[in-house]
Amino acid sequence: MIDIVLENWSPIVFIVVLLLNVLVAYWLYSMGNPEYKKTKYSGDPFISGNRSPKDVKKLHVAGDNLFWGFKKALKRYYDPLIDGHTGRLNDYMIWVVITLAVVLIYLYLVV
Amino acid sequence: MSWDTVFMIMPYLTVVILLSIGLYAVLFKKNLIKIIMGIAIMQNGTNLFLVSLAYRDGYYAPIFTGAESTEMVMPTPHALTLTSIVIGLATTALLLSFTMMIKKHYNSINTEDMRRCKE
Amino acid sequence: MTLDIIIENSPTFILAIPLLFAFLTAVLGWVSEKIGEILFGIGLALTVFFVGVMSFEVLTAESWFYVFGAESPSPENITSFFRITFIADGFAVLATITISITAVAAGIYSYSFMKDESGLNKFYTLFLLTLAGVNGMVLTGDLFNLFVWFEVTSVASCALIAFKNYRGRSVEAALKYMVLSTVGGLVVLFSIGLLYGQHGVLNYALLREGIAGSFTFLDKLALGLLAVVFAMKASSVPMHMWAPDAYGEAPGSVTPFIAVTSLGSLFVLFRLFFGVFSVGLDVAILGSLLIVLGALSMIVGVSMALVQSDLKRLIAYLSVSQVGYMMTAIGVGLATLRSGEGFGDLAMQGGLFHMLNDGVYKALLFLSAVAVIHTTDIRSLNDLGGLAHKMPYTTFFFLFGALSIAGIPPTSGFSSKLLIYKSVYLYSPILAIIALVVSIITFAIVAKAFFNAFLGPDQSLMKRRISKPMLWGMGILTVVLIVFTLFPNVVVAEIVDPAVEGLIGSLEGGLP
């Protein structure tokens, strides 16, 4: 018989603690001053101190812009990887055959 | 090498040749029709493999004709082969109809041109 | 009395009913599409009912071999070794439950999603055929049956992928998958021939005895061929390239269902490794095969997901990396099988629980992403944004699915990944580090997708509203996922543990 091994982890306790934290956070939030001075720009997104553009499309950071640093830093890893995904049917088959060959050679040598 | 051995090896040799031709077509031919032909050749090779596995020299077909039950061959591989032929027909038909639609949409049946899904 | 008959024959009903209703839907759907729709609903409901019956019997009483063509379908009546058998054990139950949950959600979702298409009775026929095929694949205890269901699944699911045949890309994806599946099917048939020629049997249990007696070079060849084909169908790297195409281009409502057919292949791979081949050679070698393929899948899948801008392809690559988790965990379980190490069972618990989880949250993610694409007609993350203002329910569904796939506590994805980390760390710390890092990158990716599609200012991208049945389809999955989240211990004890025992032991005794 197999033991139940998730003994140190209880999602219900986690959720209860999470809710308590939310309550504390709300309590701290409610202690703040509700009558702050509204200015012309309050409520606008903060873009490094620049004025926020009027066009809503320009306010949103779109897909490919995120993680560009990560992609750039790992360019040498990503370039061959993306080039490998050619979308060519023959290449899909060749990969299957290569894997087959490697697995069979491995089994032949090791077993 | 006696003729008996040759006849015993021949079907398996044919299987190997058929499978190699089919695999070559699937791997290196760019024309979709040729790829599908390669698949069909591989299907035939596999069917031949199963049938030649089932052959026993001097045994009878498994129909109740009066032969001893110990002198009959097992019909399992033949059942396998029949099923495989039927399935092969279905897959080939589906592949060819896909090819027709590719021709309609891309105006080409070259695998180099059907690379709109990539990366 | 009748109840006993229904229970005893439930494995065959699970296959017979979708096949019958597929036929009826095709024929009577010709008269009126409404009839086809109703018949599809009845067929799906009855199939799920019999899955429930079988699961209840297995989980509360005992597992059994179902023998076709005998006087009564119990294993004592097996008079000839070439009778077809089904295995109704914990592992088959886990697989059929995973398939059924996804099928129900996808079926309900399809009712409104596919409304505008023509020829819907054919769609429902193909859906039911795929359901029968994939259920047959995981239930069967016989290699030849496996081949037949494999081909049924391939043909039906490829036709489903190409259902929107006015889109060139759909046909292209289906054609690529079909060529791979057909060649894969031939390889399976060839290796069946090899095994049959060696041992003269096709039944898993009897084949196991044959392999235990003598494990030859040809058996090795058959093992390698079968392993690679089923790993290919399970979209393991480096044979995963069909998966993003197929998942990305399939009609939205059945995308999770196509994904679950590849999970079905993974179930078959595990069944073959544990049930048949584990006696023939050193289990550490078999396990290392799974571990290497799994680790590769995790890394490459998640790396490629990071650079995707198409929402559905992104989730497809994430699902490739999730497959890697399962293969690694089960591989560790296999490598330490019979060695007496406690963490082997732990790894298998984690891996199988993760499969159950993965079927559900992947379906939720796909369906909510499809809801986004359906309402906006935009697939690229570069153009999406601000949808949370107008689609609060879908936002919640996507967020929940995203947190689960990234394994953020307290979701059930975290529970299963915790089991995997714990056990894999004991086997090899490097693997655990890979799994953790991949999990973190997964979180970054889903955070990006969520931010891009749902957050930000409202851009008024909505063209049409999503209908009620689509929300219900996602709602069902969410409810299931909440249950898994809140009671992971119960799920592990009641559903996953019998599956682990079934995977390790059900074929050990063989047929009497």
XYZ file of C-alpha atoms in Angstrom:
742
model
C 0.000 0.000 0.000
C 1.186 3.483 -0.812
C 1.301 6.180 1.833
C -0.295 9.543 1.392
C 2.623 11.862 1.211
C 1.213 15.354 0.907
C 1.237 15.642 4.676
C 3.122 18.924 4.913
C 0.913 20.708 2.443
C -2.687 21.694 3.010
C -4.276 24.050 0.472
C -7.115 24.918 2.829
C -4.724 26.230 5.484
C -2.886 28.123 2.778
C -6.080 29.766 1.543
C -7.122 30.704 5.094
C -3.746 32.335 5.743
C -3.954 34.077 2.377
C -7.355 35.498 3.262
C -6.034 36.663 6.641
C -3.217 38.443 4.841
C -5.720 40.086 2.527
C -7.684 41.262 5.579
C -4.546 42.746 7.151
C -3.684 44.426 3.876
C -7.170 45.864 3.637
C -6.903 47.115 7.205
C -3.642 48.881 6.385
C -5.195 50.280 3.225
C -8.199 51.599 5.081
C -5.937 53.470 7.510
C -4.703 55.629 4.664
C -5.899 59.160 4.111
C -8.919 59.099 1.808
C -8.842 62.839 1.096
C -5.688 63.128 -0.965
C -5.337 66.064 -3.344
C -6.436 65.123 -6.838
C -4.306 66.520 -9.610
C -4.701 66.593 -13.343
C -2.613 63.457 -13.785
C -3.811 61.287 -10.921
C -5.012 57.919 -12.090
C -2.753 57.971 -15.140
C -0.203 55.184 -15.523
C 3.335 56.001 -14.469
C 5.721 55.717 -17.413
C 9.099 56.783 -16.018
C 7.786 60.282 -15.472
C 6.786 60.804 -19.096
C 3.368 62.113 -19.998
C 1.005 59.233 -20.720
C -0.070 59.145 -24.358
C -3.673 59.811 -25.327
C -3.998 56.733 -27.563
C -4.905 53.736 -25.356
C -3.105 51.340 -27.695
C 0.189 53.027 -26.894
C -0.379 52.588 -23.171
C -0.224 48.809 -23.371
C 3.045 46.899 -23.573
C 2.361 44.362 -26.301
C 3.426 40.728 -26.581
C 6.830 40.652 -28.201
C 8.134 43.610 -26.187
C 8.013 41.658 -22.955
C 11.125 39.639 -22.127
C 13.038 41.104 -25.035
C 16.097 41.318 -22.791
C 15.829 37.662 -21.944
C 15.500 36.744 -25.604
C 18.396 39.005 -26.554
C 20.672 37.654 -23.847
C 19.957 34.081 -24.915
C 20.172 34.840 -28.626
C 22.776 32.170 -29.214
C 20.477 29.597 -27.659
C 17.315 30.808 -29.327
C 18.493 31.283 -32.900
C 19.250 27.615 -33.628
C 16.186 26.560 -31.674
C 13.833 28.721 -33.713
C 15.589 27.785 -36.931
C 15.072 24.147 -36.011
C 11.310 24.612 -36.041
C 11.120 24.891 -39.798
C 7.511 23.873 -40.263
C 8.595 21.568 -43.076
C 6.905 18.176 -43.123
C 10.077 16.333 -44.151
C 11.940 17.778 -41.183
C 9.260 16.551 -38.791
C 9.728 13.046 -40.175
C 13.513 13.328 -40.083
C 13.392 14.237 -36.389
C 11.283 11.157 -35.691
C 13.761 8.957 -37.552
C 16.732 10.534 -35.762
C 15.112 9.926 -32.380
C 14.322 6.384 -33.418
C 17.931 5.811 -34.419
C 19.288 7.265 -31.176
C 16.900 5.239 -29.020
C 17.660 2.018 -30.876
C 21.418 2.529 -30.704
C 21.123 3.318 -27.005
C 19.104 0.184 -26.378
C 21.467 -1.897 -28.483
C 24.578 -0.645 -26.709
C 23.308 -0.593 -23.150
C 21.049 -3.607 -22.767
C 22.837 -21.346 -50.781
C 19.988 -23.666 -51.623
C 16.778 -22.540 -53.271
C 14.841 -23.242 -50.060
C 16.839 -20.682 -48.148
C 16.448 -18.164 -50.945
C 12.692 -18.591 -50.920
C 12.666 -18.216 -47.153
C 14.704 -15.022 -47.181
C 13.143 -13.478 -50.267
C 9.906 -12.122 -48.687
C 11.826 -10.477 -45.830
C 14.304 -8.981 -48.263
C 11.375 -7.563 -50.233
C 9.959 -6.138 -46.997
C 13.218 -4.371 -46.237
C 13.423 -2.965 -49.772
C 9.810 -1.757 -49.734
C 10.179 -0.135 -46.321
C 13.394 1.600 -47.364
C 11.862 2.968 -50.561
C 8.820 4.208 -48.665
C 10.870 5.795 -45.902
C 13.129 7.471 -48.441
C 10.129 8.991 -50.186
C 8.633 10.252 -46.925
C 11.888 11.735 -45.709
C 13.347 13.343 -48.809
C 10.625 13.907 -51.411
C 9.038 17.345 -51.393
C 6.008 16.454 -53.466
C 3.036 15.513 -51.301
C 1.749 12.922 -53.744
C 5.141 11.220 -53.674
C 5.121 11.268 -49.886
C 1.711 9.608 -49.866
C 2.952 7.057 -52.384
C 5.843 6.364 -50.039
C 3.412 5.791 -47.196
C 1.407 3.390 -49.359
C 4.577 1.476 -50.241
C 5.449 1.247 -46.553
C 1.951 -0.065 -45.863
C 2.425 -2.788 -48.425
C 5.811 -3.650 -46.986
C 4.337 -4.016 -43.498
C 1.483 -6.149 -44.795
C 3.916 -8.381 -46.633
C 5.946 -8.692 -43.447
C 2.921 -9.915 -41.502
C 1.855 -12.342 -44.193
C 5.314 -13.833 -44.555
C 5.528 -14.211 -40.774
C 2.395 -16.319 -40.890
C 3.599 -18.670 -43.621
C 4.402 -22.190 -42.501
C 5.716 -24.638 -45.062
C 3.386 -27.568 -45.608
C 0.578 -26.303 -43.395
C -3.033 -25.786 -44.429
C -5.210 -22.710 -44.478
C -7.308 -22.528 -41.301
C -10.559 -23.591 -42.953
C -12.182 -26.764 -41.709
C -11.469 -29.021 -44.647
C -10.570 -32.153 -42.789
C -6.946 -31.388 -42.024
C -5.743 -31.973 -38.483
C -5.930 -28.863 -36.339
C -2.213 -29.175 -35.674
C -1.540 -28.852 -39.395
C -3.255 -25.471 -39.733
C -1.565 -22.084 -39.596
C -2.668 -19.483 -37.068
C -4.969 -16.998 -38.815
C -4.115 -14.085 -36.491
C -1.556 -12.355 -38.764
C -3.921 -12.642 -41.695
C -6.640 -10.964 -39.680
C -4.110 -8.280 -38.780
C -3.204 -7.806 -42.420
C -6.799 -7.527 -43.579
C -7.520 -4.909 -40.946
C -4.364 -3.068 -41.838
C -5.316 -2.992 -45.525
C -8.713 -1.518 -44.698
C -7.189 1.082 -42.383
C -4.568 1.851 -45.016
C -7.300 2.617 -47.524
C -8.946 5.026 -45.086
C -5.736 6.860 -44.218
C -4.630 7.121 -47.842
C -8.001 8.510 -48.857
C -7.892 11.074 -46.051
C -4.332 12.081 -46.911
C -5.210 12.513 -50.589
C -8.246 14.626 -49.783
C -6.070 16.809 -47.543
C -3.691 17.167 -50.460
C -6.538 18.286 -52.693
C -7.482 20.956 -50.185
C -3.862 22.065 -49.816
C -3.672 22.444 -53.572
C -6.844 24.547 -53.481
C -5.625 26.850 -50.705
C -1.894 27.088 -51.406
C -1.896 26.353 -55.132
C 1.028 23.998 -54.577
C 1.645 20.519 -53.267
C 5.260 21.119 -52.358
C 6.169 20.762 -48.691
C 8.414 23.812 -49.015
C 5.328 25.923 -49.651
C 3.214 24.550 -46.807
C 5.149 26.203 -44.020
C 2.634 28.723 -42.756
C 2.573 27.039 -39.345
C 6.099 27.383 -38.067
C 8.240 28.374 -35.066
C -28.844 -8.924 -11.650
C -29.110 -6.481 -14.523
C -26.975 -4.127 -12.485
C -24.251 -6.760 -12.325
C -24.426 -7.213 -16.082
C -24.153 -3.474 -16.661
C -21.195 -3.182 -14.295
C -19.448 -6.201 -15.710
C -19.887 -5.038 -19.297
C -19.191 -1.353 -18.711
C -15.766 -1.384 -20.456
C -17.368 -2.504 -23.675
C -20.192 0.017 -23.363
C -17.603 2.798 -23.085
C -16.572 1.929 -26.643
C -19.802 0.598 -28.110
C -21.915 3.617 -27.244
C -19.823 6.343 -28.895
C -19.385 4.111 -31.953
C -23.128 3.463 -32.200
C -24.003 7.109 -31.686
C -21.340 8.230 -34.129
C -23.046 6.083 -36.738
C -26.529 7.279 -35.760
C -25.413 10.910 -35.759
C -23.992 10.548 -39.231
C -27.091 8.845 -40.614
C -29.914 10.603 -38.799
C -28.104 13.923 -38.804
C -28.754 13.875 -42.510
C -32.455 14.226 -41.791
C -32.030 17.202 -39.520
C -29.046 18.727 -37.814
C -31.048 19.139 -34.628
C -31.404 15.348 -34.324
C -27.659 14.939 -34.785
C -27.011 17.434 -32.021
C -29.353 15.659 -29.617
C -27.921 12.239 -30.448
C -24.410 13.571 -29.853
C -25.454 14.836 -26.441
C -27.030 11.497 -25.525
C -24.011 9.534 -26.756
C -21.568 11.686 -24.808
C -23.675 11.529 -21.647
C -24.080 7.743 -21.827
C -20.353 7.238 -22.418
C -19.520 9.352 -19.408
C -22.135 7.463 -17.391
C -20.473 4.136 -18.174
C -17.047 5.583 -17.411
C -18.542 6.527 -14.063
C -19.925 3.019 -13.542
C -16.604 1.405 -14.355
C -14.674 3.852 -12.204
C -17.007 3.336 -9.255
C -16.665 -0.433 -9.480
C -12.884 -0.340 -9.812
C -12.328 2.247 -7.103
C -14.717 0.735 -4.565
C -14.503 -2.979 -5.335
C -11.891 -4.499 -7.610
C -10.322 -4.265 -11.034
C -10.936 -6.945 -13.617
C -9.947 -8.263 -17.029
C -12.773 -8.092 -19.500
C -12.572 -10.914 -22.022
C -14.431 -10.596 -25.310
C -16.078 -13.531 -26.991
C -16.113 -15.852 -23.996
C -19.320 -17.262 -22.535
C -19.214 -14.693 -19.809
C -16.667 -11.902 -19.859
C -14.659 -12.938 -16.823
C -11.048 -14.063 -17.072
C -11.778 -17.617 -15.923
C -13.550 -18.183 -19.196
C -10.580 -17.395 -21.321
C -10.280 -20.559 -23.355
C -7.994 -19.325 -26.041
C -5.045 -17.019 -25.856
C -6.039 -14.887 -28.790
C -9.192 -13.564 -27.195
C -9.311 -9.795 -26.927
C -9.102 -8.481 -23.375
C -9.736 -5.128 -21.802
C -8.099 -4.085 -18.576
C -10.399 -2.273 -16.197
C -8.028 -1.201 -13.436
C -7.136 1.966 -11.581
C -4.866 3.195 -14.324
C -7.531 2.821 -17.014
C -9.944 4.592 -14.684
C -7.604 7.562 -14.263
C -7.152 7.771 -18.031
C -10.843 7.512 -18.888
C -11.764 10.052 -16.211
C -9.251 12.538 -17.627
C -10.589 11.968 -21.128
C -14.224 12.213 -20.049
C -13.846 15.498 -18.184
C -12.244 17.122 -21.210
C -14.722 15.549 -23.609
C -17.720 16.843 -21.663
C -16.329 20.360 -21.453
C -15.334 20.395 -25.123
C -18.704 18.934 -26.145
C -20.725 21.542 -24.269
C -18.458 24.285 -25.581
C -18.894 23.018 -29.142
C -22.680 23.404 -29.024
C -22.469 27.157 -29.314
C -18.953 27.608 -30.652
C -19.510 25.587 -33.824
C -23.017 26.953 -34.466
C -22.021 28.885 -37.568
C -20.302 25.977 -39.315
C -21.964 23.720 -41.863
C -22.017 19.930 -41.816
C -22.154 19.757 -38.044
C -23.415 16.180 -37.914
C -20.057 15.134 -39.366
C -18.310 17.140 -36.684
C -20.241 15.342 -33.961
C -19.561 11.981 -35.627
C -15.829 12.663 -35.685
C -15.921 13.833 -32.075
C -17.587 10.623 -30.915
C -15.224 8.491 -33.026
C -12.208 10.191 -31.464
C -13.712 9.621 -28.024
C -14.201 5.920 -28.756
C -10.717 5.630 -30.206
C -8.861 7.214 -27.343
C -10.892 5.349 -24.719
C -10.175 2.123 -26.556
C -6.477 2.891 -26.641
C -6.231 3.250 -22.870
C -8.589 0.375 -22.016
C -7.297 -2.343 -24.273
C -5.093 -5.149 -23.050
C -4.141 -6.397 -26.466
C -1.583 -5.108 -28.949
C -3.651 -5.572 -32.059
C -6.613 -3.774 -30.564
C -4.199 -1.037 -29.625
C -3.245 -0.645 -33.281
C -6.865 -0.439 -34.395
C -7.804 2.193 -31.820
C -4.605 4.066 -32.549
C -5.618 4.382 -36.186
C -9.225 5.235 -35.353
C -7.971 8.040 -33.125
C -5.514 9.275 -35.758
C -8.004 9.387 -38.608
C -10.829 10.902 -36.599
C -8.718 13.492 -34.792
C -6.959 14.592 -38.002
C -10.291 15.045 -39.701
C -11.398 17.075 -36.664
C -8.327 19.303 -36.903
C -9.057 19.982 -40.568
C -12.773 20.494 -39.937
C -12.596 24.174 -40.818
C -11.303 23.206 -44.233
C -11.809 26.701 -45.628
C -8.716 27.654 -43.622
C -5.538 26.565 -45.368
C -3.544 26.435 -42.148
C -5.958 23.957 -40.545
C -5.571 21.567 -43.464
C -1.808 21.996 -43.379
C -1.631 21.141 -39.669
C -3.921 18.157 -40.134
C -1.896 16.858 -43.072
C 1.359 17.063 -41.146
C -0.129 15.286 -38.140
C -1.738 12.683 -40.383
C 1.516 11.815 -42.178
C 3.288 11.423 -38.831
C 0.431 9.342 -37.388
C 0.159 7.086 -40.416
C 3.864 6.329 -40.471
C 3.653 5.872 -36.697
C 0.789 3.438 -37.115
C 2.802 1.411 -39.609
C 5.730 1.292 -37.210
C 3.390 0.068 -34.471
C 2.073 -2.640 -36.786
C 5.603 -3.656 -37.721
C 6.635 -3.992 -34.098
C 3.460 -5.948 -33.355
C 4.590 -8.293 -36.113
C 8.021 -8.579 -34.498
C 6.557 -9.350 -31.068
C 3.999 -11.791 -32.440
C 6.647 -13.619 -34.428
C 8.727 -13.994 -31.268
C 6.135 -14.966 -28.711
C 3.024 -15.935 -30.649
C 0.739 -13.846 -28.465
C -0.712 -10.364 -28.635
C -2.100 -10.033 -25.136
C -0.144 -7.721 -22.816
C -0.208 -10.147 -19.887
C 0.863 -13.144 -21.940
C 3.416 -11.093 -23.824
C 4.860 -10.058 -20.494
C 5.420 -13.694 -19.607
C 6.990 -14.316 -22.990
C 9.369 -11.383 -22.589
C 10.267 -12.455 -19.070
C 11.226 -15.822 -20.536
C 13.459 -14.510 -23.282
C 14.231 -10.933 -24.211
C 15.813 -11.001 -27.639
C 17.286 -8.493 -30.033
C 14.002 -8.293 -31.947
C 12.111 -7.531 -28.738
C 14.521 -4.701 -28.156
C 13.831 -3.396 -31.648
C 10.076 -3.595 -31.062
C 10.471 -1.799 -27.726
C 12.386 1.062 -29.322
C 9.894 1.416 -32.170
C 6.852 1.410 -29.893
C 8.444 3.809 -27.418
C 9.342 6.357 -30.086
C 5.955 6.226 -31.813
C 3.962 6.719 -28.640
C 6.351 9.414 -27.436
C 5.818 11.116 -30.797
C 2.045 10.952 -30.394
C 2.432 12.300 -26.875
C 4.276 15.294 -28.380
C 7.607 14.725 -26.695
C 10.612 16.754 -27.859
C 12.179 16.421 -30.456
C 9.064 15.000 -32.104
C 6.760 17.690 -30.810
C 6.582 19.931 -33.839
C 3.195 18.707 -34.994
C 1.662 19.653 -31.641
C 1.733 23.463 -31.869
C 0.476 23.244 -35.446
C -2.358 20.891 -34.600
C -3.369 22.559 -31.326
C -3.029 25.996 -32.815
C -5.092 25.351 -35.928
C -7.746 22.895 -34.724
C -11.269 24.277 -34.292
C -11.223 26.045 -30.934
C -13.747 23.939 -29.100
C -11.988 20.627 -29.752
C -8.418 21.806 -29.174
C -8.322 20.437 -25.606
C -9.794 17.205 -26.900
C -7.003 16.828 -29.467
C -4.570 17.528 -26.641
C -6.138 14.803 -24.547
C -5.730 12.241 -27.326
C -2.016 12.832 -27.078
C -2.259 12.339 -23.318
C -3.977 9.047 -24.158
C -0.888 8.004 -26.109
C 1.208 8.852 -23.074
C -0.996 6.582 -20.953
C -0.446 3.783 -23.468
C 3.314 4.378 -23.414
C 3.371 4.020 -19.631
C 1.163 0.939 -19.751
C 3.484 -0.736 -22.262
C 6.632 0.179 -20.334
C 5.344 -0.932 -16.952
C 3.013 -3.700 -17.984
C 4.967 -5.417 -20.731
C 8.587 -4.407 -21.110
C 9.661 -3.756 -17.516
C 10.327 -7.470 -16.996
C 12.613 -7.841 -19.974
C 15.419 -5.441 -19.190
C 16.863 -3.278 -16.483
C 14.161 -0.816 -15.433
C 16.762 1.897 -14.909
C 17.436 1.909 -18.663
C 13.762 2.109 -19.534
C 13.291 4.847 -16.971
C 16.253 6.825 -18.270
C 14.668 6.862 -21.742
C 11.573 8.528 -20.315
C 13.615 10.883 -18.144
C 15.793 12.129 -21.008
C 12.824 12.667 -23.322
C 10.919 14.309 -20.483
C 13.702 16.698 -19.493
C 14.185 17.702 -23.129
C 10.450 18.285 -23.497
C 10.348 20.467 -20.413
C 13.243 22.672 -21.504
C 12.530 23.023 -25.212
C 8.770 23.342 -24.754
C 9.064 26.174 -22.301
C 11.821 27.935 -24.263
C 9.746 27.950 -27.412
C 6.633 29.074 -25.547
C 8.513 32.180 -24.434
C 8.967 33.473 -27.984
C 5.425 32.792 -29.185
C 3.067 35.626 -29.887
C 0.119 33.503 -31.021
C -1.977 32.750 -27.939
C -2.958 29.191 -28.872
C 0.526 28.187 -30.018
C 1.905 29.549 -26.745
C -0.374 27.280 -24.734
C 0.460 24.391 -27.073
C 4.173 24.763 -26.338
C 3.405 24.971 -22.621
C 1.504 21.720 -22.915
C 4.569 20.145 -24.531
C 6.599 21.149 -21.500
C 3.917 19.793 -19.143
C 4.162 16.434 -20.912
C 7.838 16.572 -19.985
C 6.959 16.763 -16.278
C 4.866 13.623 -16.489
C 7.474 11.693 -18.457
C 10.205 12.672 -16.029
C 8.168 11.770 -12.960
C 6.992 8.434 -14.318
C 10.493 7.782 -15.605
C 11.858 8.198 -12.096
C 9.122 5.889 -10.852
C 10.065 3.329 -13.473
C 13.800 3.605 -12.852
C 13.332 2.835 -9.152
C 10.656 0.204 -9.673
C 11.183 -2.857 -7.455
C 14.244 -1.242 -5.871
C 12.407 -0.631 -2.624
C 13.045 3.114 -2.712
C 10.037 4.961 -1.344
C 10.339 7.937 -3.629
C 9.592 5.880 -6.741
C 5.971 5.541 -5.685
C 5.970 9.200 -4.734
C 7.159 10.139 -8.210
C 4.465 8.033 -9.825
C 1.810 9.567 -7.609
C 3.055 12.980 -8.647
C 3.246 12.102 -12.333
C -0.199 10.545 -12.563
C -1.810 13.264 -10.456
C -0.151 15.762 -12.746
C -1.666 14.012 -15.770
C -5.122 14.241 -14.257
C -4.527 17.902 -13.412
C -2.959 18.669 -16.751
C -5.900 17.301 -18.713
C -8.179 19.677 -16.836
C -6.207 22.911 -16.599
C -4.878 22.657 -20.125
C -8.446 22.296 -21.340
C -9.434 25.331 -19.257
C -6.574 27.409 -20.646
C -7.292 26.393 -24.232
C -11.006 27.022 -23.931
C -10.585 30.448 -22.369
C -7.950 31.393 -24.960
C -10.386 30.263 -27.650
C -13.070 32.406 -26.050
C -10.719 35.385 -26.399
C -10.027 34.565 -30.045
C -13.711 33.960 -30.701
C -14.795 37.322 -29.329
C -12.026 39.433 -30.843
C -10.931 37.525 -33.972
C -7.356 38.335 -32.905
C -4.842 35.582 -32.222
C -1.694 37.600 -31.752
C -0.718 38.788 -28.295
C 0.720 41.930 -29.889
C -2.744 43.220 -30.683
C -4.745 42.018 -27.692
C -5.284 43.943 -24.488
C -7.712 45.142 -21.869
C -10.216 42.320 -22.190
C -10.732 42.006 -18.438
C -13.022 45.032 -18.561
C -15.550 43.233 -20.730
C -14.979 39.529 -20.077
C -14.751 39.078 -16.291
C -15.641 35.362 -16.260
C -13.207 34.402 -18.989
C -10.532 36.439 -17.232
C -11.070 34.480 -14.060
C -11.034 31.149 -15.910
C -7.837 32.007 -17.751
C -6.162 33.245 -14.573
C -7.079 30.091 -12.693
C -5.820 27.874 -15.500
C -2.643 29.944 -15.790
C -1.888 29.728 -12.070
C -2.475 25.973 -12.175
C -0.196 25.360 -15.143
C 2.537 27.437 -13.512
C 2.142 25.523 -10.247
C 1.463 28.499 -7.989
C 0.123 27.542 -4.565
C -2.609 26.800 -3.607
C -3.697 25.407 -6.977
C -3.739 21.691 -7.675
C -0.919 22.182 -10.161
C 1.249 23.051 -7.181
C 0.177 19.940 -5.275
C 1.173 17.613 -8.084
C 4.364 19.505 -8.875
C 5.321 19.419 -5.196
C 5.151 15.631 -5.317
C 7.261 15.645 -8.460
C 9.911 18.005 -7.063
C 10.185 16.051 -3.831
C 10.646 12.677 -5.446
C 12.728 13.765 -8.420
C 15.080 15.607 -6.068
C 15.765 12.372 -4.222
C 16.549 10.665 -7.526
C 18.674 13.400 -9.063
C 18.873 17.010 -7.834
C 19.644 18.318 -11.320
C 16.311 17.100 -12.625
C 14.520 18.808 -9.761
C 16.338 22.050 -10.526
C 15.332 21.806 -14.179
C 11.731 21.183 -13.156
C 11.737 24.180 -10.803
C 13.324 26.555 -13.309
C 10.929 25.443 -16.016
C 8.071 26.046 -13.631
C 9.280 29.581 -12.951
C 9.631 30.357 -16.663
C 6.158 28.901 -17.197
C 4.860 31.392 -14.676
C 6.611 34.221 -16.491
C 5.060 33.117 -19.774
C 1.507 32.824 -18.518
C 1.933 36.134 -16.704
C 2.921 37.691 -20.025
C -0.032 36.105 -21.805
C -2.451 37.163 -19.080
C -1.072 40.691 -18.962
C -1.181 41.075 -22.715
C -4.635 39.736 -23.294
C -6.576 40.850 -20.262
C -4.887 43.711 -18.442
C -4.288 47.272 -19.530
C -6.750 49.893 -20.684
C -9.895 48.828 -22.475
C -9.285 48.852 -26.216
C -12.842 47.902 -27.269
C -11.682 44.845 -29.167
C -14.815 42.780 -28.647
C -16.740 41.959 -31.781
C -19.233 39.479 -30.371
C -20.220 38.120 -27.008
C -19.478 34.647 -25.765
C -22.564 32.556 -25.191
C -23.733 30.674 -22.121
C -22.735 27.122 -23.170
C -19.161 28.275 -23.643
C -19.089 29.641 -20.108
C -20.612 26.412 -18.808
C -17.955 24.373 -20.565
C -15.234 26.375 -18.840
C -17.221 26.430 -15.598
C -17.300 22.637 -15.380
C -13.549 22.479 -15.720
C -13.123 25.200 -13.104
C -15.318 23.350 -10.620
C -13.312 20.155 -11.149
C -10.080 22.077 -10.746
C -11.314 23.738 -7.536
C -12.121 20.311 -6.126
C -8.625 19.104 -7.032
C -7.189 22.257 -5.500
C -8.982 21.994 -2.187
C -8.685 18.252 -1.625
C -5.458 17.008 -3.223
C -5.009 14.370 -0.524
C -8.410 12.884 -1.187
C -7.872 12.831 -4.940
C -4.445 11.239 -4.557
C -5.755 8.624 -2.166
C -8.958 7.792 -4.046
C -8.050 8.077 -7.730
C -4.272 8.320 -8.139
C -3.168 5.581 -5.741
C -5.292 2.883 -7.418
C -3.839 4.073 -10.717
C -0.284 3.693 -9.416
C -1.110 0.235 -8.146
C -2.754 -0.652 -11.443
C 0.232 0.562 -13.409
C 2.699 -1.382 -11.288
C 0.765 -4.489 -10.523
C -2.279 -5.228 -12.595
C -0.496 -7.306 -15.206
C 1.863 -8.930 -12.748
C -0.269 -11.994 -12.210
C -1.153 -12.275 -15.864
C -4.275 -13.924 -17.110
C -5.286 -17.045 -15.201
